[in-house]
Amino acid sequence: MKILLLALLLTISIQLIAKDLITLRGNPIQGGILICEIAESVEKVFLDHKEIPIFDNTAILGFDRDAKLRHILTLVMKNGEMETTEFYLTKREYETQRIDNIPPEYLEDPTDPDVIKRIELEYSTLHEIRKNIYKNQFIYLDDFTIPVENGDVTGVFGSNRILNGITVSPHNGLDIAAPKGTDIFAMTNGVVALTGNYYYNGKFVLLDHGAGLTSIYIHMSSINVEAGDYILTGEKIGEVGSTGRSTGNHLHWGVGWKDKRIDPELLQNIDDIFLKIGMR
Ligand SMILES: [Zn+2]
């Protein structure tokens, strides 16, 4: 009886100790992100041999529209041991969106030197801010929410676009059409990294969610927040409009992980476990 009890206790304690080193949840697909829950015993995580920052036992891995499909995940334990595994992303097919009858002035590049200077300055400001965001040492993740309720999706992530017969760069966000003045909410907890009224973006808010994850909301009619503000999931940050280079009232919602473009629509079902690496 004593031996049986001892064996039972031993089994229970082994199960308690045998914790997963890393659990990846999310969408293993081009344009998707994976949220990693990491055990205390893990010192470092590498994706394709590049170190990924860990905050509060959490790390994010993001994959571009055209990311390669095979990836290598390496864990370095505090005791010096290493674990390596490879995984594959699902390949995506992107639709082609043809829009004709766009007023030509929306497609022409500006020629006015002052406007060109302005665009260059805006581009470099945004670039600098994003570079600093990647260095930030925090994570503010929470559940994700859609920034505009009851809108119509008029443009999806990744689509190849032919505007007035001319091929332009693929669409890198999600367009949600809604009447001017419709509330725009933060997709998850974050800090306002930048707001502005730019030539192309119009009025916009850039949120920093930590661990390299950002979201941008552009063409707004009004902005309710300032750089440095802490914003909670679902909090109002502004209203839908058509400022900047836009042909109608809509929100262009962009999501990024470092310099990779992420599909905002994929953030809605992020809880499925994709991969677990357990203790050997
Ligand atoms: Zn758009």
Short mmCIF file of N, CA, C and O in Angstrom, two decimals, residues 8 11 14 23 75 83 124 153 157 166 196 207 209 228:
data_model
loop_
_atom_site.label_atom_id
_atom_site.label_comp_id
_atom_site.label_asym_id
_atom_site.label_seq_id
_atom_site.Cartn_x
_atom_site.Cartn_y
_atom_site.Cartn_z
N LEU A 8 2.17 6.71 -6.80
CA LEU A 8 1.14 7.67 -7.21
C LEU A 8 1.65 9.10 -7.03
O LEU A 8 1.52 9.95 -7.91
N THR A 11 4.20 9.97 -9.66
CA THR A 11 3.59 10.25 -10.97
C THR A 11 3.04 11.67 -11.00
O THR A 11 3.24 12.41 -11.95
N ILE A 14 5.86 14.24 -11.13
CA ILE A 14 6.52 14.29 -12.45
C ILE A 14 5.65 15.09 -13.43
O ILE A 14 6.12 15.94 -14.17
N THR A 23 4.73 27.16 -25.75
CA THR A 23 3.45 26.86 -26.40
C THR A 23 3.18 27.99 -27.39
O THR A 23 3.21 29.16 -27.04
N LEU A 75 15.39 26.98 -28.87
CA LEU A 75 15.29 27.41 -27.48
C LEU A 75 16.62 27.13 -26.80
O LEU A 75 17.19 26.05 -26.96
N GLU A 83 17.11 23.20 -27.62
CA GLU A 83 16.06 22.43 -28.31
C GLU A 83 15.82 23.13 -29.64
O GLU A 83 15.69 24.36 -29.68
N SER A 124 10.25 59.57 -43.04
CA SER A 124 11.39 59.32 -42.16
C SER A 124 10.98 59.41 -40.68
O SER A 124 11.50 58.66 -39.85
N VAL A 153 -16.23 45.47 -44.88
CA VAL A 153 -14.86 45.25 -45.33
C VAL A 153 -14.81 45.52 -46.84
O VAL A 153 -15.50 44.84 -47.60
N PHE A 157 -6.41 42.19 -46.65
CA PHE A 157 -4.95 42.17 -46.57
C PHE A 157 -4.36 41.35 -47.70
O PHE A 157 -4.87 40.26 -48.02
N ILE A 166 -3.47 50.00 -63.73
CA ILE A 166 -2.04 50.01 -63.37
C ILE A 166 -1.83 49.17 -62.10
O ILE A 166 -2.55 49.36 -61.11
N GLY A 196 -0.69 62.07 -36.16
CA GLY A 196 -0.32 63.12 -37.10
C GLY A 196 -1.39 63.30 -38.15
O GLY A 196 -2.43 62.64 -38.12
N LEU A 207 -0.20 52.77 -32.70
CA LEU A 207 -0.14 52.20 -31.36
C LEU A 207 1.00 51.18 -31.27
O LEU A 207 1.21 50.40 -32.20
N HIS A 209 2.18 48.02 -29.13
CA HIS A 209 1.66 47.02 -28.19
C HIS A 209 2.79 46.24 -27.52
O HIS A 209 2.55 45.29 -26.79
N GLY A 228 2.09 58.97 -26.18
CA GLY A 228 2.41 58.69 -24.77
C GLY A 228 1.22 58.19 -23.97
O GLY A 228 1.40 57.66 -22.88
#
